[in-house]
Tab-separated table of N, CA and C in Angstrom:
chain	number	residue	atom	x	y	z
A	100	UNK	N	48.596	28.446	136.729
A	100	UNK	CA	48.626	27.523	137.836
A	100	UNK	C	47.598	26.410	137.649
A	101	UNK	N	46.400	26.771	137.235
A	101	UNK	CA	45.357	25.769	137.026
A	101	UNK	C	45.757	24.804	135.921
A	102	UNK	N	46.408	25.321	134.874
A	102	UNK	CA	46.850	24.469	133.772
A	102	UNK	C	47.863	23.439	134.261
A	103	UNK	N	48.819	23.862	135.093
A	103	UNK	CA	49.816	22.937	135.627
A	103	UNK	C	49.160	21.844	136.456
A	104	UNK	N	48.161	22.195	137.240
A	104	UNK	CA	47.459	21.204	138.051
A	104	UNK	C	46.732	20.208	137.167
A	105	UNK	N	46.020	20.705	136.149
A	105	UNK	CA	45.306	19.799	135.236
A	105	UNK	C	46.282	18.853	134.556
A	106	UNK	N	47.431	19.377	134.133
A	106	UNK	CA	48.422	18.534	133.472
A	106	UNK	C	48.961	17.467	134.409
A	107	UNK	N	49.166	17.797	135.675
A	107	UNK	CA	49.716	16.821	136.610
A	107	UNK	C	48.700	15.748	136.972
A	108	UNK	N	47.423	16.098	136.999
A	108	UNK	CA	46.382	15.152	137.388
A	108	UNK	C	45.951	14.278	136.211
A	109	UNK	N	45.806	14.873	135.018
A	109	UNK	CA	45.313	14.131	133.853
A	109	UNK	C	46.146	14.465	132.620
A	110	UNK	N	47.404	13.971	132.561
A	110	UNK	CA	48.289	14.359	131.463
A	110	UNK	C	47.817	13.899	130.087
A	111	UNK	N	47.146	12.753	129.992
A	111	UNK	CA	46.680	12.290	128.682
A	111	UNK	C	45.632	13.217	128.100
A	112	UNK	N	44.787	13.774	128.934
A	112	UNK	CA	43.734	14.658	128.454
A	112	UNK	C	44.250	16.071	128.222
A	113	UNK	N	44.926	16.622	129.214
A	113	UNK	CA	45.336	18.013	129.126
A	113	UNK	C	46.710	18.190	128.498
A	114	UNK	N	47.475	17.106	128.343
A	114	UNK	CA	48.760	17.205	127.658
A	114	UNK	C	48.576	17.617	126.213
A	115	UNK	N	47.548	17.080	125.558
A	115	UNK	CA	47.266	17.456	124.177
A	115	UNK	C	46.878	18.924	124.102
A	116	UNK	N	46.106	19.388	125.062
A	116	UNK	CA	45.724	20.807	125.111
A	116	UNK	C	46.970	21.693	125.162
A	117	UNK	N	47.914	21.328	126.015
A	117	UNK	CA	49.160	22.099	126.133
A	117	UNK	C	49.958	22.035	124.843
A	118	UNK	N	50.029	20.856	124.229
A	118	UNK	CA	50.785	20.702	122.989
A	118	UNK	C	50.177	21.524	121.856
A	119	UNK	N	48.851	21.570	121.783
A	119	UNK	CA	48.188	22.391	120.764
A	119	UNK	C	48.563	23.859	120.968
A	120	UNK	N	48.534	24.324	122.201
A	120	UNK	CA	48.913	25.716	122.479
A	120	UNK	C	50.378	25.973	122.140
A	121	UNK	N	51.249	25.047	122.516
A	121	UNK	CA	52.672	25.248	122.239
A	121	UNK	C	52.950	25.286	120.739
A	122	UNK	N	52.337	24.392	119.982
A	122	UNK	CA	52.526	24.393	118.528
A	122	UNK	C	51.950	25.677	117.930
A	123	UNK	N	50.804	26.114	118.426
A	123	UNK	CA	50.197	27.361	117.948
A	123	UNK	C	51.127	28.542	118.190
A	124	UNK	N	51.637	28.667	119.409
A	124	UNK	CA	52.536	29.770	119.744
A	124	UNK	C	53.825	29.703	118.935
A	125	UNK	N	54.331	28.503	118.695
A	125	UNK	CA	55.535	28.311	117.880
A	125	UNK	C	55.299	28.781	116.448
A	126	UNK	N	54.160	28.396	115.868
A	126	UNK	CA	53.845	28.829	114.501
A	126	UNK	C	53.730	30.351	114.410
A	127	UNK	N	53.093	30.957	115.398
A	127	UNK	CA	52.945	32.419	115.412
A	127	UNK	C	54.312	33.093	115.423
A	128	UNK	N	55.220	32.580	116.244
A	128	UNK	CA	56.572	33.144	116.309
A	128	UNK	C	57.363	32.885	115.030
A	129	UNK	N	57.295	31.668	114.523
A	129	UNK	CA	58.074	31.287	113.333
A	129	UNK	C	57.668	32.069	112.091
A	130	UNK	N	56.393	32.345	111.959
A	130	UNK	CA	55.882	32.935	110.718
A	130	UNK	C	55.328	34.348	110.902
A	131	UNK	N	55.620	34.958	112.029
A	131	UNK	CA	55.170	36.333	112.317
A	131	UNK	C	53.676	36.515	112.051
A	132	UNK	N	52.886	35.594	112.574
A	132	UNK	CA	51.437	35.636	112.391
A	132	UNK	C	50.785	36.370	113.555
A	133	UNK	N	49.622	36.924	113.311
A	133	UNK	CA	48.877	37.542	114.405
A	133	UNK	C	47.823	36.600	114.960
A	134	UNK	N	47.376	35.659	114.131
A	134	UNK	CA	46.302	34.764	114.547
A	134	UNK	C	46.393	33.462	113.749
A	135	UNK	N	46.270	32.354	114.435
A	135	UNK	CA	46.284	31.045	113.774
A	135	UNK	C	45.550	30.043	114.668
A	136	UNK	N	44.873	29.094	114.041
A	136	UNK	CA	44.228	28.000	114.771
A	136	UNK	C	44.872	26.686	114.341
A	137	UNK	N	45.265	25.887	115.316
A	137	UNK	CA	45.754	24.535	115.054
A	137	UNK	C	44.633	23.598	115.467
A	138	UNK	N	44.079	22.902	114.490
A	138	UNK	CA	42.947	22.005	114.701
A	138	UNK	C	43.463	20.573	114.689
A	139	UNK	N	43.215	19.831	115.759
A	139	UNK	CA	43.653	18.439	115.872
A	139	UNK	C	42.428	17.544	115.894
A	140	UNK	N	42.397	16.589	114.970
A	140	UNK	CA	41.335	15.585	114.935
A	140	UNK	C	41.824	14.322	115.618
A	141	UNK	N	40.893	13.655	116.277
A	141	UNK	CA	41.214	12.404	116.967
A	141	UNK	C	40.064	11.434	116.759
A	142	UNK	N	40.408	10.171	116.507
A	142	UNK	CA	39.382	9.131	116.434
A	142	UNK	C	38.912	8.818	117.852
A	143	UNK	N	37.688	8.392	117.974
A	143	UNK	CA	37.128	8.101	119.296
A	143	UNK	C	37.896	7.003	120.020
A	144	UNK	N	38.604	6.167	119.286
A	144	UNK	CA	39.358	5.071	119.894
A	144	UNK	C	40.794	5.458	120.237
A	145	UNK	N	41.218	6.650	119.861
A	145	UNK	CA	42.597	7.060	120.106
A	145	UNK	C	42.746	7.670	121.496
A	146	UNK	N	43.874	7.346	122.128
A	146	UNK	CA	44.170	7.866	123.466
A	146	UNK	C	45.625	8.312	123.515
A	147	UNK	N	45.983	8.978	124.590
A	147	UNK	CA	47.377	9.371	124.784
A	147	UNK	C	47.899	10.230	123.653
A	148	UNK	N	48.969	9.776	123.045
A	148	UNK	CA	49.642	10.535	121.988
A	148	UNK	C	49.277	10.029	120.595
A	149	UNK	N	48.042	9.623	120.430
A	149	UNK	CA	47.532	9.191	119.125
A	149	UNK	C	46.534	10.234	118.623
A	150	UNK	N	46.738	10.709	117.398
A	150	UNK	CA	45.803	11.648	116.790
A	150	UNK	C	45.570	11.248	115.340
A	151	UNK	N	44.482	11.738	114.768
A	151	UNK	CA	44.129	11.392	113.390
A	151	UNK	C	44.681	12.387	112.381
A	152	UNK	N	44.837	13.635	112.773
A	152	UNK	CA	45.339	14.624	111.830
A	152	UNK	C	45.462	16.000	112.447
A	153	UNK	N	46.170	16.870	111.719
A	153	UNK	CA	46.409	18.246	112.145
A	153	UNK	C	46.129	19.161	110.962
A	154	UNK	N	45.395	20.246	111.196
A	154	UNK	CA	45.136	21.253	110.173
A	154	UNK	C	45.376	22.623	110.783
A	155	UNK	N	46.018	23.496	110.016
A	155	UNK	CA	46.257	24.862	110.470
A	155	UNK	C	45.390	25.797	109.649
A	156	UNK	N	44.683	26.676	110.352
A	156	UNK	CA	43.803	27.645	109.690
A	156	UNK	C	44.229	29.050	110.080
A	157	UNK	N	44.348	29.905	109.064
A	157	UNK	CA	44.643	31.312	109.305
A	157	UNK	C	43.678	32.153	108.496
A	158	UNK	N	43.637	33.422	108.817
A	158	UNK	CA	42.737	34.310	108.094
A	158	UNK	C	43.460	35.622	107.868
A	159	UNK	N	43.385	36.235	106.726
A	159	UNK	CA	42.712	35.812	105.502
A	159	UNK	C	43.587	34.959	104.592
A	160	UNK	N	44.889	34.913	104.846
A	160	UNK	CA	45.755	34.125	103.971
A	160	UNK	C	46.206	32.862	104.682
A	161	UNK	N	46.672	31.935	103.909
A	161	UNK	CA	47.137	30.655	104.445
A	161	UNK	C	48.568	30.433	103.958
A	162	UNK	N	49.571	30.886	104.722
A	162	UNK	CA	50.952	30.700	104.276
A	162	UNK	C	51.263	29.229	104.011
A	163	UNK	N	51.994	29.011	102.955
A	163	UNK	CA	52.362	27.650	102.568
A	163	UNK	C	53.098	26.931	103.694
A	164	UNK	N	52.799	25.677	103.855
A	164	UNK	CA	53.563	24.824	104.744
A	164	UNK	C	53.204	24.853	106.219
A	165	UNK	N	52.207	25.630	106.621
A	165	UNK	CA	51.882	25.687	108.051
A	165	UNK	C	51.356	24.359	108.577
A	166	UNK	N	50.465	23.721	107.823
A	166	UNK	CA	49.930	22.435	108.271
A	166	UNK	C	51.036	21.395	108.332
A	167	UNK	N	51.924	21.392	107.327
A	167	UNK	CA	53.039	20.441	107.331
A	167	UNK	C	53.964	20.691	108.517
A	168	UNK	N	54.217	21.958	108.828
A	168	UNK	CA	55.075	22.294	109.967
A	168	UNK	C	54.445	21.829	111.280
A	169	UNK	N	53.145	22.042	111.429
A	169	UNK	CA	52.452	21.600	112.642
A	169	UNK	C	52.457	20.078	112.743
A	170	UNK	N	52.235	19.408	111.626
A	170	UNK	CA	52.267	17.943	111.572
A	170	UNK	C	53.631	17.448	112.071
A	171	UNK	N	54.687	18.040	111.549
A	171	UNK	CA	56.039	17.656	111.942
A	171	UNK	C	56.289	17.938	113.431
A	172	UNK	N	55.772	19.042	113.929
A	172	UNK	CA	55.946	19.376	115.345
A	172	UNK	C	55.276	18.337	116.242
A	173	UNK	N	54.085	17.886	115.868
A	173	UNK	CA	53.410	16.862	116.675
A	173	UNK	C	54.159	15.530	116.621
A	174	UNK	N	54.713	15.185	115.470
A	174	UNK	CA	55.540	13.977	115.394
A	174	UNK	C	56.755	14.117	116.316
A	175	UNK	N	57.370	15.291	116.311
A	175	UNK	CA	58.542	15.530	117.155
A	175	UNK	C	58.196	15.457	118.641
A	176	UNK	N	56.955	15.783	118.984
A	176	UNK	CA	56.512	15.695	120.378
A	176	UNK	C	56.127	14.274	120.781
A	177	UNK	N	56.262	13.331	119.848
A	177	UNK	CA	56.010	11.931	120.172
A	177	UNK	C	54.642	11.410	119.806
A	178	UNK	N	53.893	12.156	119.008
A	178	UNK	CA	52.559	11.718	118.603
A	178	UNK	C	52.641	10.764	117.422
A	179	UNK	N	51.694	9.850	117.372
A	179	UNK	CA	51.462	9.006	116.209
A	179	UNK	C	50.263	9.605	115.499
A	180	UNK	N	50.418	9.859	114.198
A	180	UNK	CA	49.331	10.464	113.433
A	180	UNK	C	48.846	9.440	112.419
A	181	UNK	N	47.617	8.965	112.640
A	181	UNK	CA	47.051	7.936	111.769
A	181	UNK	C	45.565	8.206	111.572
A	182	UNK	N	45.197	8.447	110.336
A	182	UNK	CA	43.791	8.666	110.000
A	182	UNK	C	43.242	7.385	109.395
A	183	UNK	N	42.375	6.713	110.127
A	183	UNK	CA	41.792	5.452	109.658
A	183	UNK	C	40.500	5.672	108.886
A	184	UNK	N	40.103	6.933	108.725
A	184	UNK	CA	38.864	7.342	108.039
A	184	UNK	C	37.613	7.030	108.855
A	185	UNK	N	37.793	6.623	110.109
A	185	UNK	CA	36.646	6.430	111.003
A	185	UNK	C	36.213	7.798	111.523
A	186	UNK	N	35.131	7.827	112.284
A	186	UNK	CA	34.629	9.084	112.839
A	186	UNK	C	35.686	9.746	113.723
A	187	UNK	N	35.734	11.062	113.650
A	187	UNK	CA	36.681	11.820	114.464
A	187	UNK	C	35.956	12.939	115.205
A	188	UNK	N	36.644	13.489	116.162
A	188	UNK	CA	36.180	14.712	116.820
A	188	UNK	C	37.369	15.660	116.892
A	189	UNK	N	37.087	16.934	116.903
A	189	UNK	CA	38.144	17.932	116.940
A	189	UNK	C	38.427	18.398	118.349
A	190	UNK	N	39.695	18.620	118.632
A	190	UNK	CA	40.095	19.190	119.919
A	190	UNK	C	40.065	20.693	119.815
A	191	UNK	N	39.684	21.337	120.898
A	191	UNK	CA	39.629	22.795	120.897
A	191	UNK	C	41.003	23.356	120.590
A	192	UNK	N	41.004	24.495	119.909
A	192	UNK	CA	42.287	25.115	119.640
A	192	UNK	C	42.659	26.035	120.782
A	193	UNK	N	43.859	26.518	120.713
A	193	UNK	CA	44.437	27.363	121.757
A	193	UNK	C	43.641	28.655	121.900
A	194	UNK	N	43.360	29.047	123.129
A	194	UNK	CA	42.571	30.261	123.354
A	194	UNK	C	43.329	31.547	123.036
A	195	UNK	N	44.638	31.454	122.927
A	195	UNK	CA	45.439	32.609	122.534
A	195	UNK	C	45.774	33.582	123.642
A	196	UNK	N	45.344	33.306	124.852
A	196	UNK	CA	45.611	34.206	125.976
A	196	UNK	C	46.859	33.737	126.720
A	197	UNK	N	48.014	34.069	126.161
A	197	UNK	CA	49.279	33.634	126.744
A	197	UNK	C	50.229	34.811	126.856
A	198	UNK	N	51.073	34.749	127.850
A	198	UNK	CA	52.069	35.805	128.036
A	198	UNK	C	53.211	35.613	127.043
A	199	UNK	N	54.008	36.637	126.889
A	199	UNK	CA	55.194	36.540	126.033
A	199	UNK	C	56.139	35.474	126.585
A	200	UNK	N	56.215	35.366	127.903
A	200	UNK	CA	57.059	34.349	128.535
A	200	UNK	C	56.599	32.944	128.134
A	201	UNK	N	55.287	32.698	128.165
A	201	UNK	CA	54.756	31.396	127.750
A	201	UNK	C	55.042	31.135	126.278
A	202	UNK	N	54.958	32.165	125.453
A	202	UNK	CA	55.250	32.013	124.024
A	202	UNK	C	56.710	31.633	123.810
A	203	UNK	N	57.612	32.248	124.561
A	203	UNK	CA	59.039	31.926	124.443
A	203	UNK	C	59.297	30.502	124.908
A	204	UNK	N	58.662	30.089	126.001
A	204	UNK	CA	58.810	28.710	126.486
A	204	UNK	C	58.305	27.713	125.449
A	205	UNK	N	57.160	28.005	124.856
A	205	UNK	CA	56.587	27.116	123.841
A	205	UNK	C	57.506	27.016	122.635
A	206	UNK	N	58.017	28.147	122.183
A	206	UNK	CA	58.921	28.174	121.035
A	206	UNK	C	60.154	27.310	121.314
A	207	UNK	N	60.761	27.492	122.479
A	207	UNK	CA	61.954	26.723	122.838
A	207	UNK	C	61.637	25.236	122.936
A	208	UNK	N	60.496	24.901	123.488
A	208	UNK	CA	60.108	23.492	123.634
A	208	UNK	C	59.938	22.824	122.275
A	209	UNK	N	59.234	23.477	121.355
A	209	UNK	CA	58.989	22.881	120.043
A	209	UNK	C	60.284	22.822	119.234
A	210	UNK	N	61.076	23.879	119.254
A	210	UNK	CA	62.350	23.871	118.524
A	210	UNK	C	63.260	22.753	119.038
A	211	UNK	N	63.318	22.576	120.360
A	211	UNK	CA	64.128	21.506	120.933
A	211	UNK	C	63.641	20.132	120.518
A	212	UNK	N	62.332	19.932	120.541
A	212	UNK	CA	61.760	18.645	120.129
A	212	UNK	C	62.057	18.370	118.660
A	213	UNK	N	61.936	19.383	117.821
A	213	UNK	CA	62.220	19.208	116.391
A	213	UNK	C	63.688	18.878	116.153
A	214	UNK	N	64.591	19.543	116.857
A	214	UNK	CA	66.025	19.247	116.703
A	214	UNK	C	66.324	17.800	117.081
A	215	UNK	N	65.780	17.358	118.218
A	215	UNK	CA	66.009	15.973	118.651
A	215	UNK	C	65.413	14.988	117.653
A	216	UNK	N	64.198	15.253	117.193
A	216	UNK	CA	63.493	14.361	116.277
A	216	UNK	C	64.223	14.267	114.937
A	217	UNK	N	64.706	15.390	114.432
A	217	UNK	CA	65.402	15.402	113.133
A	217	UNK	C	66.765	14.739	113.213
A	218	UNK	N	67.356	14.678	114.397
A	218	UNK	CA	68.684	14.083	114.532
A	218	UNK	C	68.633	12.561	114.667
A	219	UNK	N	67.443	12.011	114.799
A	219	UNK	CA	67.315	10.546	114.945
A	219	UNK	C	67.618	9.823	113.665
């Protein structure tokens, strides 16, 4: 409930937080992972749906293509990804405390966005 309120009041700030969680949950479902961090970098001048980069970290192994898959998911969600090599800061990753219902919603949301994006 608190997350929905934050999203409705400040979508530019908390929308990215939700998108990071949704992409994280999608990756976990797609690749049968137990734990993964999606790290999003942003330049200090970037706002809204602008980010500098995406990195996926897992432990102890790093399955091939996770960062590329996350990158593609953010593009499908309408983000512009541009690294100008200026200073960046990292956005917090998903806390991982989500219900199975939230994971299913996230999976459906990302899969739908990817289908629409790939059909363009």
